[in-house]
Coordinates of N, CA and C in Angstrom, one line a residue:
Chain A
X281 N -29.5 -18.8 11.9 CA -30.0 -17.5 11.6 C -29.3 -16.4 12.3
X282 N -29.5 -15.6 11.9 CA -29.3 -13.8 12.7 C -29.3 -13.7 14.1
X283 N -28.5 -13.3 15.0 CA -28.7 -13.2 16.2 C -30.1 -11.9 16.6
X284 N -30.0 -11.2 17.7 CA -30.1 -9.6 18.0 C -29.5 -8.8 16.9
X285 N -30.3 -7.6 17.1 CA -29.0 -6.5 16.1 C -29.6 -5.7 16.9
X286 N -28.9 -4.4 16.6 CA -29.2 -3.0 17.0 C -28.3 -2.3 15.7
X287 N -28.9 -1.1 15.9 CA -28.3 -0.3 15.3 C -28.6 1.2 16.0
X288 N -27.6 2.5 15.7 CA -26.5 2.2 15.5 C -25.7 1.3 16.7
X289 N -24.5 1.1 16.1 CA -23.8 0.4 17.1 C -22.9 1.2 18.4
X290 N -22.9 2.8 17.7 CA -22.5 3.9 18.4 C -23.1 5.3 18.2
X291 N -23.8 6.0 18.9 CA -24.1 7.2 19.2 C -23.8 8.6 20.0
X292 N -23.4 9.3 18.9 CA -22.7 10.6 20.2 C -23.7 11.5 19.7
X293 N -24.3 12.2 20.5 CA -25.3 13.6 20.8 C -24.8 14.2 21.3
X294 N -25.7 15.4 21.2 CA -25.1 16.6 22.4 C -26.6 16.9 23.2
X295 N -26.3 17.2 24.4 CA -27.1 17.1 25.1 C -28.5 18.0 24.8
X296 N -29.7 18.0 24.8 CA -31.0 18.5 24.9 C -31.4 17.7 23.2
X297 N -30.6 17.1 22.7 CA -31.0 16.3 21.4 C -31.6 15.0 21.8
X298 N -32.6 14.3 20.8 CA -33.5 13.6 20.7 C -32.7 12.4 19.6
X299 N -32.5 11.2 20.4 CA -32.1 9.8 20.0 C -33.3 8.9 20.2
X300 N -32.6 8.1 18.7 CA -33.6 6.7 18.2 C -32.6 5.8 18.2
X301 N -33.1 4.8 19.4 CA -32.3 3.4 19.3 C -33.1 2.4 18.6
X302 N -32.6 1.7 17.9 CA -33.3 0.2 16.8 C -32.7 -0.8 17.6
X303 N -34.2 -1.7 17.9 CA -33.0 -3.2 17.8 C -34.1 -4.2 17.1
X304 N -33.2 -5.2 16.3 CA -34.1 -6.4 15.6 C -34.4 -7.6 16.4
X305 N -34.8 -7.6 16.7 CA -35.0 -9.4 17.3 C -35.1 -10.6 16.4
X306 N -34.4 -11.7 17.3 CA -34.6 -13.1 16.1 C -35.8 -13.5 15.9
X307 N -36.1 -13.6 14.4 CA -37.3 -14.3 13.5 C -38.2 -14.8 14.7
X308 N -39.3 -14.4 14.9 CA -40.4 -15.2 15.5 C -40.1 -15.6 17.1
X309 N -39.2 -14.6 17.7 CA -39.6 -14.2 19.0 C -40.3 -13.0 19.5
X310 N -41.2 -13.4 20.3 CA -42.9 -12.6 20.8 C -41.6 -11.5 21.8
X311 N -41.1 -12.0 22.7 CA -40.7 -11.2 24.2 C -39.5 -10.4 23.0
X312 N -39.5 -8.9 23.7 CA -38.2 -8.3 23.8 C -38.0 -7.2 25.1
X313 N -36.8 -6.8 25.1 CA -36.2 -6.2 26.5 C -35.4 -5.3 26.3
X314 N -35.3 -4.2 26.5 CA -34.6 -3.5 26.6 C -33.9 -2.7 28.3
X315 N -32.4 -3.3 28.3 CA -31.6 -2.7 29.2 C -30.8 -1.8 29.1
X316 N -30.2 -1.1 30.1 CA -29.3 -0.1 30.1 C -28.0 -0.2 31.1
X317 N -26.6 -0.6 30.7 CA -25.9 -0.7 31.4 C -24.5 0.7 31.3
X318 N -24.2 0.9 32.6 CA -23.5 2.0 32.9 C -22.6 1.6 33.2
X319 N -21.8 2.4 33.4 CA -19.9 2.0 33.4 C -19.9 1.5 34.6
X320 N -19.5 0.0 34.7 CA -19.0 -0.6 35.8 C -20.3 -0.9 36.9
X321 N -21.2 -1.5 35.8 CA -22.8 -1.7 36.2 C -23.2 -3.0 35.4
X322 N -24.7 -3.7 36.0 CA -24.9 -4.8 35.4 C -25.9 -3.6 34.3
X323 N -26.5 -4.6 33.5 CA -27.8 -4.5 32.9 C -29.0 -4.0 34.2
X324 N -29.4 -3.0 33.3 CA -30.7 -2.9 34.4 C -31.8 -2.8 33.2
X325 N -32.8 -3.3 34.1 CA -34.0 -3.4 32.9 C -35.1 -2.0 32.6
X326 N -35.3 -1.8 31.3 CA -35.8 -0.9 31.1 C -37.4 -0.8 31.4
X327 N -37.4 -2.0 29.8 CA -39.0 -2.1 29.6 C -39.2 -3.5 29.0
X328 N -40.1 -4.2 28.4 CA -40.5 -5.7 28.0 C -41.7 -5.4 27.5
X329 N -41.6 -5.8 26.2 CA -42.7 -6.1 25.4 C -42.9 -7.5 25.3
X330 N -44.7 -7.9 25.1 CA -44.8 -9.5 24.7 C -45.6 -8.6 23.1
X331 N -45.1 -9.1 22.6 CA -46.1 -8.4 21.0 C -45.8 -7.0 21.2
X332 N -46.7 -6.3 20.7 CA -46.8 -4.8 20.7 C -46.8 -4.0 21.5
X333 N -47.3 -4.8 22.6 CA -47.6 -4.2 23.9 C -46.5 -4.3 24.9
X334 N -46.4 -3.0 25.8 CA -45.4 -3.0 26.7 C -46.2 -4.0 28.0
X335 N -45.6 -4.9 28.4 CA -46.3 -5.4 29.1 C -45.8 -4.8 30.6
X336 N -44.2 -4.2 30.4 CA -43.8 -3.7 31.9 C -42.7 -2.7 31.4
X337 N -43.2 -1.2 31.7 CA -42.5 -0.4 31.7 C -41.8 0.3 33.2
X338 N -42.1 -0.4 34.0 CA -41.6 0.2 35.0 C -39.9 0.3 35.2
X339 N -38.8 -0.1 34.7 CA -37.7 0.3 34.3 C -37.4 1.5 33.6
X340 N -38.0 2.1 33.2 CA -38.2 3.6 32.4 C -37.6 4.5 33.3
X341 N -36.9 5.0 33.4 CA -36.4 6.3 34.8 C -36.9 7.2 34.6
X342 N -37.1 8.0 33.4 CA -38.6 9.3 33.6 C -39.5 8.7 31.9
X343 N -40.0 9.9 32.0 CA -40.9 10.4 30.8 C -40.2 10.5 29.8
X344 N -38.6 11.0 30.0 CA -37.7 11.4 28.6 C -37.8 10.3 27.7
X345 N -38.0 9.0 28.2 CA -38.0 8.0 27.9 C -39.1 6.7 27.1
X346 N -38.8 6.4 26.2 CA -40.5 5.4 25.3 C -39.7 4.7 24.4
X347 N -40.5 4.0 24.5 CA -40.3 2.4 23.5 C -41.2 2.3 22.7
X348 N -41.5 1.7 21.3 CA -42.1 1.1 20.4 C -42.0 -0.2 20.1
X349 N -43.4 -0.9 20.0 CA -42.8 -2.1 18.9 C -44.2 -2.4 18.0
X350 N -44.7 -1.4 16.9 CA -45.7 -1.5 16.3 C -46.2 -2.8 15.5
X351 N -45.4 -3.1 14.9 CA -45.4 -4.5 14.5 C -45.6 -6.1 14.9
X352 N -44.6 -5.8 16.5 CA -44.8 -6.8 17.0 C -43.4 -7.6 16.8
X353 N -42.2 -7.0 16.1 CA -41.0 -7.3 15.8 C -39.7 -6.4 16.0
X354 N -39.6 -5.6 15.4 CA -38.5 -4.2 15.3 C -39.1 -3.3 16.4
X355 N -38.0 -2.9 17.2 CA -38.8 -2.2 18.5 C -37.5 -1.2 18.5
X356 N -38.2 0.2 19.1 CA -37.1 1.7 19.0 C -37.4 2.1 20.6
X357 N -36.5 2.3 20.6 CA -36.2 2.8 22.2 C -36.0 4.4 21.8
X358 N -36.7 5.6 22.6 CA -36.5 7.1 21.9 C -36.6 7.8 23.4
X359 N -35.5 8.3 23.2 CA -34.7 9.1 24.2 C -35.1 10.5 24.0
X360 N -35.8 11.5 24.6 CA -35.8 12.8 24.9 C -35.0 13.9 25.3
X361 N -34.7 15.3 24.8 CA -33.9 15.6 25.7 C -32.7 15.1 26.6
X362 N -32.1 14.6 25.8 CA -30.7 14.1 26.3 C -30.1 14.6 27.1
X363 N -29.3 13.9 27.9 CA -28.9 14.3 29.4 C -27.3 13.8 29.5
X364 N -26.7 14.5 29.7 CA -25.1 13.5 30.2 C -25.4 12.1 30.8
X365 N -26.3 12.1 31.4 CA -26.8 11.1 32.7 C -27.3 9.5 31.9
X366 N -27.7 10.3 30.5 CA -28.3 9.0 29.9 C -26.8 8.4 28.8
X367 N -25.6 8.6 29.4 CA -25.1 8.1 28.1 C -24.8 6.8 28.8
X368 N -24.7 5.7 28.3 CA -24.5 4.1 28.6 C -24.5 3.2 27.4
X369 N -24.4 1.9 27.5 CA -24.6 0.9 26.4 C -26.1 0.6 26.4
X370 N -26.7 0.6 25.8 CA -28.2 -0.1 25.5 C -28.3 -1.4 25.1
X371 N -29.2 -1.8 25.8 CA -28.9 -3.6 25.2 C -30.3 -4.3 24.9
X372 N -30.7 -4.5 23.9 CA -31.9 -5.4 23.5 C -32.0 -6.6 23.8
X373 N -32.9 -7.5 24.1 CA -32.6 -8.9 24.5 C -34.2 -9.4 23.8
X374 N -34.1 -10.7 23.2 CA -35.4 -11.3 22.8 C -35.5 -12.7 23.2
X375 N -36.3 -13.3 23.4 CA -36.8 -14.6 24.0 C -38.1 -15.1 22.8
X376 N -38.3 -16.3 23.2 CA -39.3 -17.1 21.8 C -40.3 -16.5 22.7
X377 N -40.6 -16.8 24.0 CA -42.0 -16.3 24.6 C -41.4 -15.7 26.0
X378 N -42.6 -15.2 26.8 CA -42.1 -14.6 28.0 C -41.9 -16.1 28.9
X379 N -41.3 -15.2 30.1 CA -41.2 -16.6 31.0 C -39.9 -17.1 31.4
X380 N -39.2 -17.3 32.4 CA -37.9 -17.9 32.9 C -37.4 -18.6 31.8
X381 N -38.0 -19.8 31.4 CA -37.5 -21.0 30.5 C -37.4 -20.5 29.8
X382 N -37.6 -19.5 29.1 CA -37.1 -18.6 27.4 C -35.8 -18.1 27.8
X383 N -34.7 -18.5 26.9 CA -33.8 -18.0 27.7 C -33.6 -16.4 26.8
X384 N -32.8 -15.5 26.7 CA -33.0 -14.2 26.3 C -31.9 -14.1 26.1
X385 N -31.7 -13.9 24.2 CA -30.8 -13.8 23.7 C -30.6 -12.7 23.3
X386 N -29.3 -11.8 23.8 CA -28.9 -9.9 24.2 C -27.9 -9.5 22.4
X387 N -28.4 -8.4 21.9 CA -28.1 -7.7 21.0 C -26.6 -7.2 21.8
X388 N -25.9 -6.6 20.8 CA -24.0 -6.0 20.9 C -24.3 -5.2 21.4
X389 N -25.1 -4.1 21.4 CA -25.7 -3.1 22.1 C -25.5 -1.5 21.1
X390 N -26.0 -0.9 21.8 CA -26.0 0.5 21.4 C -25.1 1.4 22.2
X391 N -24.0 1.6 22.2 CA -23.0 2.8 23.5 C -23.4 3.9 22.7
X392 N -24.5 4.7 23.5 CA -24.6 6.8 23.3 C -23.8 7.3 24.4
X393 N -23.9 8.3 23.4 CA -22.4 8.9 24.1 C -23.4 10.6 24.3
X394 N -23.5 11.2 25.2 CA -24.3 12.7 25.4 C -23.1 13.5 25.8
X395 N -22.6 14.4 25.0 CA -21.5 15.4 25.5 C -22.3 16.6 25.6
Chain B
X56 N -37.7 -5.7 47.4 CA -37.1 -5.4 45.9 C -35.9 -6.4 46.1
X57 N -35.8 -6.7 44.9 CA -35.1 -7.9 44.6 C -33.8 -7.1 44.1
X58 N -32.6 -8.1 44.6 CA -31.4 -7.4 44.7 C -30.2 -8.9 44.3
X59 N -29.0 -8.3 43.7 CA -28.3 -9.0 43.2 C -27.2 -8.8 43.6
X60 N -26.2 -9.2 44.2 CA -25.2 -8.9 44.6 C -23.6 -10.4 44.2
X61 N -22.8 -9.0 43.8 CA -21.6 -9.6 43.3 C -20.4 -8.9 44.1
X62 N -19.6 -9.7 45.1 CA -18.8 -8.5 46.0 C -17.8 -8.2 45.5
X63 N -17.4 -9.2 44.0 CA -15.4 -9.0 44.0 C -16.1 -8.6 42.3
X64 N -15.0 -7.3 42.4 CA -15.0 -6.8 40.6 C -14.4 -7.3 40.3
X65 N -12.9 -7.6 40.8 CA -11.9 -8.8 39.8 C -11.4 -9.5 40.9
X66 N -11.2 -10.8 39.7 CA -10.8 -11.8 40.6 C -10.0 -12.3 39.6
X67 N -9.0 -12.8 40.1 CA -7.4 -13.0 39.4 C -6.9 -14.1 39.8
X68 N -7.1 -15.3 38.8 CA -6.5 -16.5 39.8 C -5.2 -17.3 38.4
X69 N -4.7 -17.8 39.0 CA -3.6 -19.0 37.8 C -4.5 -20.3 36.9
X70 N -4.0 -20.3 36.4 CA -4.0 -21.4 35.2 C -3.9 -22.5 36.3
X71 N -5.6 -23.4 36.0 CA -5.6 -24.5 36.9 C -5.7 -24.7 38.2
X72 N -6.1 -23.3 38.6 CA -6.5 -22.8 39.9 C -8.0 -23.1 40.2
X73 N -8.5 -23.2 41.2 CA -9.9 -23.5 41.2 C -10.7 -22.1 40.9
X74 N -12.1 -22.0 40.9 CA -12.7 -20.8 40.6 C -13.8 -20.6 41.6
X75 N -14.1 -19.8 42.2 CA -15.3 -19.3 42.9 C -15.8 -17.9 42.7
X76 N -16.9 -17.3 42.0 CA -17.3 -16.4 41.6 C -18.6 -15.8 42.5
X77 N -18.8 -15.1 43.6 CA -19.9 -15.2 44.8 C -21.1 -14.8 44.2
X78 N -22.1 -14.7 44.2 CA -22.9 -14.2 44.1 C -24.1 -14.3 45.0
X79 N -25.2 -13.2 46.2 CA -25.9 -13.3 46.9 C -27.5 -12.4 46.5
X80 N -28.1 -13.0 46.5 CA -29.2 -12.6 45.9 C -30.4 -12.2 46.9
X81 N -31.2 -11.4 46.8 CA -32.4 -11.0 47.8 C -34.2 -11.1 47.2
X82 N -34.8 -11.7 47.2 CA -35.9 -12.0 46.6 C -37.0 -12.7 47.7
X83 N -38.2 -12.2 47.5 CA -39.4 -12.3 48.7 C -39.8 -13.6 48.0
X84 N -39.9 -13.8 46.7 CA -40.6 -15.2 46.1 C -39.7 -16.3 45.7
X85 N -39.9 -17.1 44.6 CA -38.8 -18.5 44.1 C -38.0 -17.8 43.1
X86 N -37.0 -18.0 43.6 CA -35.8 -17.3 42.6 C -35.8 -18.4 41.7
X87 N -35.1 -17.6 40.1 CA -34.6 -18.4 39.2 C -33.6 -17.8 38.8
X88 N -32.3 -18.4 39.0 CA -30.9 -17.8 39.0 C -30.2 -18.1 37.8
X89 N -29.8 -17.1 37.1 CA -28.9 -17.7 36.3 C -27.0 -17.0 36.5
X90 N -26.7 -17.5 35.4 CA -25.2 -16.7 34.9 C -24.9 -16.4 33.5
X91 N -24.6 -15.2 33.4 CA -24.4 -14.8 31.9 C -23.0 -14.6 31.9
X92 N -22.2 -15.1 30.8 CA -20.7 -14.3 30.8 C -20.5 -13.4 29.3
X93 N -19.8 -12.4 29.6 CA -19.0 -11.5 28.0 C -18.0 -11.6 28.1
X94 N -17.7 -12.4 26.8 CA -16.1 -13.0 26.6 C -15.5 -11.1 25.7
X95 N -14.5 -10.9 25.9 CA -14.4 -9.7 25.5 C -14.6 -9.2 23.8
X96 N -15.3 -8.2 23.9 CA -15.5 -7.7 22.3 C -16.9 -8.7 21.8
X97 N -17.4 -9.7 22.7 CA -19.0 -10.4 22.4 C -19.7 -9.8 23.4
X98 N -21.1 -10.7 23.1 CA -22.1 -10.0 23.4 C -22.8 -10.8 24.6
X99 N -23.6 -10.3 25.2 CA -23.8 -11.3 26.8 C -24.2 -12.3 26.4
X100 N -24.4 -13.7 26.9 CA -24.9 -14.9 26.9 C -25.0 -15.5 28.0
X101 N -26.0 -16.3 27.8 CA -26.3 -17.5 29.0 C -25.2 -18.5 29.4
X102 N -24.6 -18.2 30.4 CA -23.7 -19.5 30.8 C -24.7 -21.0 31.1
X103 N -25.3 -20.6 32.3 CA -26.2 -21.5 32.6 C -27.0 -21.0 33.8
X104 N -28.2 -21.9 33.5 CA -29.5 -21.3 34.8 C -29.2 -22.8 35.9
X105 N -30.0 -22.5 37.3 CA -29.5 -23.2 38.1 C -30.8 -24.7 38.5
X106 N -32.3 -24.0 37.2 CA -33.1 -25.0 37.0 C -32.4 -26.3 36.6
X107 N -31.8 -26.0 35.3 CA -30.9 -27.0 34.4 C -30.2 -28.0 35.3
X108 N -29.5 -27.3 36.1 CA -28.3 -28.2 37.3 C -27.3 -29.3 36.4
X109 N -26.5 -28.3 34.9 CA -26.0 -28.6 34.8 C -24.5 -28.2 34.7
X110 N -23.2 -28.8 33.8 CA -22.2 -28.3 34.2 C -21.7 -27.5 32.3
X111 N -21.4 -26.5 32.2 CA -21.1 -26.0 31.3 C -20.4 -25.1 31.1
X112 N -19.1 -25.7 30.2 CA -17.9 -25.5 29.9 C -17.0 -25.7 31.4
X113 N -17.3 -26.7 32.4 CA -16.6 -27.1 33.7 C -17.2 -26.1 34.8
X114 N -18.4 -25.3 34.8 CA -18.9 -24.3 35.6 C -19.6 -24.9 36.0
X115 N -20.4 -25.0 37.2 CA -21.5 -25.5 37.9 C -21.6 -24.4 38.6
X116 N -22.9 -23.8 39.3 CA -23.6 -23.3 40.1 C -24.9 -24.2 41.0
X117 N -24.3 -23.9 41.9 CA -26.0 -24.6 43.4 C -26.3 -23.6 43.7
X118 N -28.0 -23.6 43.9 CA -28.4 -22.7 44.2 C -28.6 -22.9 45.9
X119 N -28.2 -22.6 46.7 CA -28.7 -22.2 48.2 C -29.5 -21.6 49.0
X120 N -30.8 -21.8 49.1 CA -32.0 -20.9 49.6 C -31.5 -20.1 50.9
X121 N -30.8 -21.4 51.8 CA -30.9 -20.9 52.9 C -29.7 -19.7 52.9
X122 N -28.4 -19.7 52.6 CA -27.7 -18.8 52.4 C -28.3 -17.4 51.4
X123 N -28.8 -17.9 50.6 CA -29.3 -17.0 49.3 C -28.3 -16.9 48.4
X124 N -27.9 -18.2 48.2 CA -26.4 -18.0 47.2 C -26.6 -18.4 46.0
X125 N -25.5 -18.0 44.9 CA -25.7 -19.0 43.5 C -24.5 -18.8 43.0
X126 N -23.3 -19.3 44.1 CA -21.9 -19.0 43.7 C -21.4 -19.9 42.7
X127 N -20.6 -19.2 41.3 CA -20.5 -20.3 40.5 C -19.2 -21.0 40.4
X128 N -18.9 -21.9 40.0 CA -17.7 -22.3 40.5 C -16.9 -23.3 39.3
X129 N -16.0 -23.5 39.2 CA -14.6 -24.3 37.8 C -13.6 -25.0 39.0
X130 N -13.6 -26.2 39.0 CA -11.9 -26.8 39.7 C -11.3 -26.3 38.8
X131 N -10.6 -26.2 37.8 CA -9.6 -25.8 37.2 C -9.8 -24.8 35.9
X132 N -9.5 -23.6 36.4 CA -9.5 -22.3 35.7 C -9.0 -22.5 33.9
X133 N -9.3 -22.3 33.0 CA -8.3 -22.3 31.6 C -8.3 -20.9 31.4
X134 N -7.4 -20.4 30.9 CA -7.3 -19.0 30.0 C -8.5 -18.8 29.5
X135 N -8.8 -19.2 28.7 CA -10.2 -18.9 27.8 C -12.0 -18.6 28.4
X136 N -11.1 -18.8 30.3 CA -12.0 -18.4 30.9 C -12.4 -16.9 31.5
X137 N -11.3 -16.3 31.1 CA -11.0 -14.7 31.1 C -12.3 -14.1 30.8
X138 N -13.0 -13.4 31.6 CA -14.1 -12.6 31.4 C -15.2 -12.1 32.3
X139 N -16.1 -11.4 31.7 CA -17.2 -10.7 32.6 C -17.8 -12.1 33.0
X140 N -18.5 -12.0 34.2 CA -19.5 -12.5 34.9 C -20.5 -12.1 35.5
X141 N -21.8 -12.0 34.9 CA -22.8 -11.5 35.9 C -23.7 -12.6 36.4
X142 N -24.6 -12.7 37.8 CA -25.0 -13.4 38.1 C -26.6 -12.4 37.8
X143 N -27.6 -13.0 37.5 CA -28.8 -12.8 37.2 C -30.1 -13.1 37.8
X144 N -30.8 -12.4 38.3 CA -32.6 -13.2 39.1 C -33.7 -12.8 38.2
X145 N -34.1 -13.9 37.6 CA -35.3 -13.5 36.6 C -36.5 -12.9 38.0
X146 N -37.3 -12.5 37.8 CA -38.7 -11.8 38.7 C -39.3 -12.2 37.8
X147 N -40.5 -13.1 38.0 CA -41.5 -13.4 37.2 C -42.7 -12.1 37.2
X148 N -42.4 -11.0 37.8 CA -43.6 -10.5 38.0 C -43.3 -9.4 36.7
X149 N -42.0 -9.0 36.6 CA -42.2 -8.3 35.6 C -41.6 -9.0 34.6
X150 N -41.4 -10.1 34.9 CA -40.7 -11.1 33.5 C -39.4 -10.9 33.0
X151 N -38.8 -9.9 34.1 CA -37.3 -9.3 33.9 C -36.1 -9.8 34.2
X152 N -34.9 -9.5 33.9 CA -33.7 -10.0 35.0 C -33.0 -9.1 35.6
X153 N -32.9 -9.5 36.5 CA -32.3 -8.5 37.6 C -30.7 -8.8 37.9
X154 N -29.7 -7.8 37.7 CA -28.4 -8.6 36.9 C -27.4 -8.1 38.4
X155 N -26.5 -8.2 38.5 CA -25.7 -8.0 39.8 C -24.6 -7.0 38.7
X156 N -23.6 -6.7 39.5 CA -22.6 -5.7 39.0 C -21.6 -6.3 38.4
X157 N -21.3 -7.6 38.2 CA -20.5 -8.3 37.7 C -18.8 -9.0 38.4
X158 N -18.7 -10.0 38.1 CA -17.0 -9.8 38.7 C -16.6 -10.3 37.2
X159 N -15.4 -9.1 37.1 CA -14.0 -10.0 35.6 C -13.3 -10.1 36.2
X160 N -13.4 -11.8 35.6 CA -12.6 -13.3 36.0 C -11.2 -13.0 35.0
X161 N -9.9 -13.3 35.6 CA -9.0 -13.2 34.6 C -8.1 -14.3 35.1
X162 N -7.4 -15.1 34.2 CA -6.8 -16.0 34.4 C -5.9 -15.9 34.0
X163 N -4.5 -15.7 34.7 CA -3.3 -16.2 34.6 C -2.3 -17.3 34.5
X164 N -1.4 -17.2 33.3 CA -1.0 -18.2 33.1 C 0.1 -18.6 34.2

């Protein structure tokens, strides 16, 4: 089957504009993750959903920032007020369930670009 | 706060060279360590976790409490081993991973 997806695969804004990041997760994994890696940085973690629910947003760096996952599958990452500061790759990751032993399989990512 | 640490951005060794990739980790609870690599133009994946304690594609990693280490390591480097490396600490508390800065491994022939 289908790995991760996101879309788009690239994003350029200009700054004080409002971005929507998509990512799909594989068929019938509960956990997903959304990180944010910057030039010559690991992944850092955003937020984690188990189902609908965020279960841990404390990776979020302000308010400009919210996640969805109404469903319980397709989850949007929505960016506020764009900033130079937020341009990076975005990376989705999903697991069957939460937990170490799930291992977490990472989307191609999203690179926004804020000029 | 749990912390990841990777000292070398690149590390540059020959064809058939051994491999050592450091990685030092900071965590108040039971770490669970992994390694992800991105072969270039792919997408991150699991090399291997250090529960497993196994060897994949000639890599092994031990985890060392007392040092705080999870350096990963190859006796003999191939081309095809060219690439990102990050070393990773799941935190059970927020269910996350906590990724280090990475070293790209490049292999010369």
């Amino acid at each position: 089957g289908a790995g991760v997806s996101q879309t788009p695969s690239n994003k350029v804004t200009e700054k004080g504009k409002y971005v929507e990041l998509r990512c799909d997760p594989i068929s019938g994994h509960t956990a997903l993750y959304w990180y944010r890696q910057s030039l010559g940085q690991g992944p850092e973690f955003l937020i984690y959903f188990q189902g609908t629910g965020a279960a841990d947003d404390s990776g979020l760096p302000n308010d400009r920032f919210f996640a969805v996952r109404p469903e319980g599958s397709v989850s949007t990452l929505k960016i506020q007020r764009t900033e130079r500061g937020d341009s990076a790759v975005y990376l989705c990751a999903s697991s069957l369930r939460q937990g170490w032993i799930n291992e977490q399989f990472f989307g191609p990512g999203t690179r926004l670009t804020v000029l | 706060a749990q912390r990841v640490t990777q000292p070398e951005k690149l590390l540059s060794v020959f064809k058939g060279a051994p491999v050592e990739l450091k990685c030092n980790y900071s965590y108040s609870g039971s770490p669970e360590l992994f390694w992800y690599v991105q072969y270039s133009r792919q997408r991150l994946q699991l090399l291997l976790r250090h529960i497993s304690r196994e060897s994949i594609k000639g890599f092994t990693a031990d985890l060392n409490k007392g040092e705080t280490s999870f350096h990963l390591k190859k006796p003999f480097a191939q081309e095809e081993d060219s690439a990102m490396y990050y070393c990773a600490l799941f935190t059970g508390g927020g269910n996350k991973l906590t990724f280090g800065t990475g070293t790209q491994l490049k292999v010369e022939l």
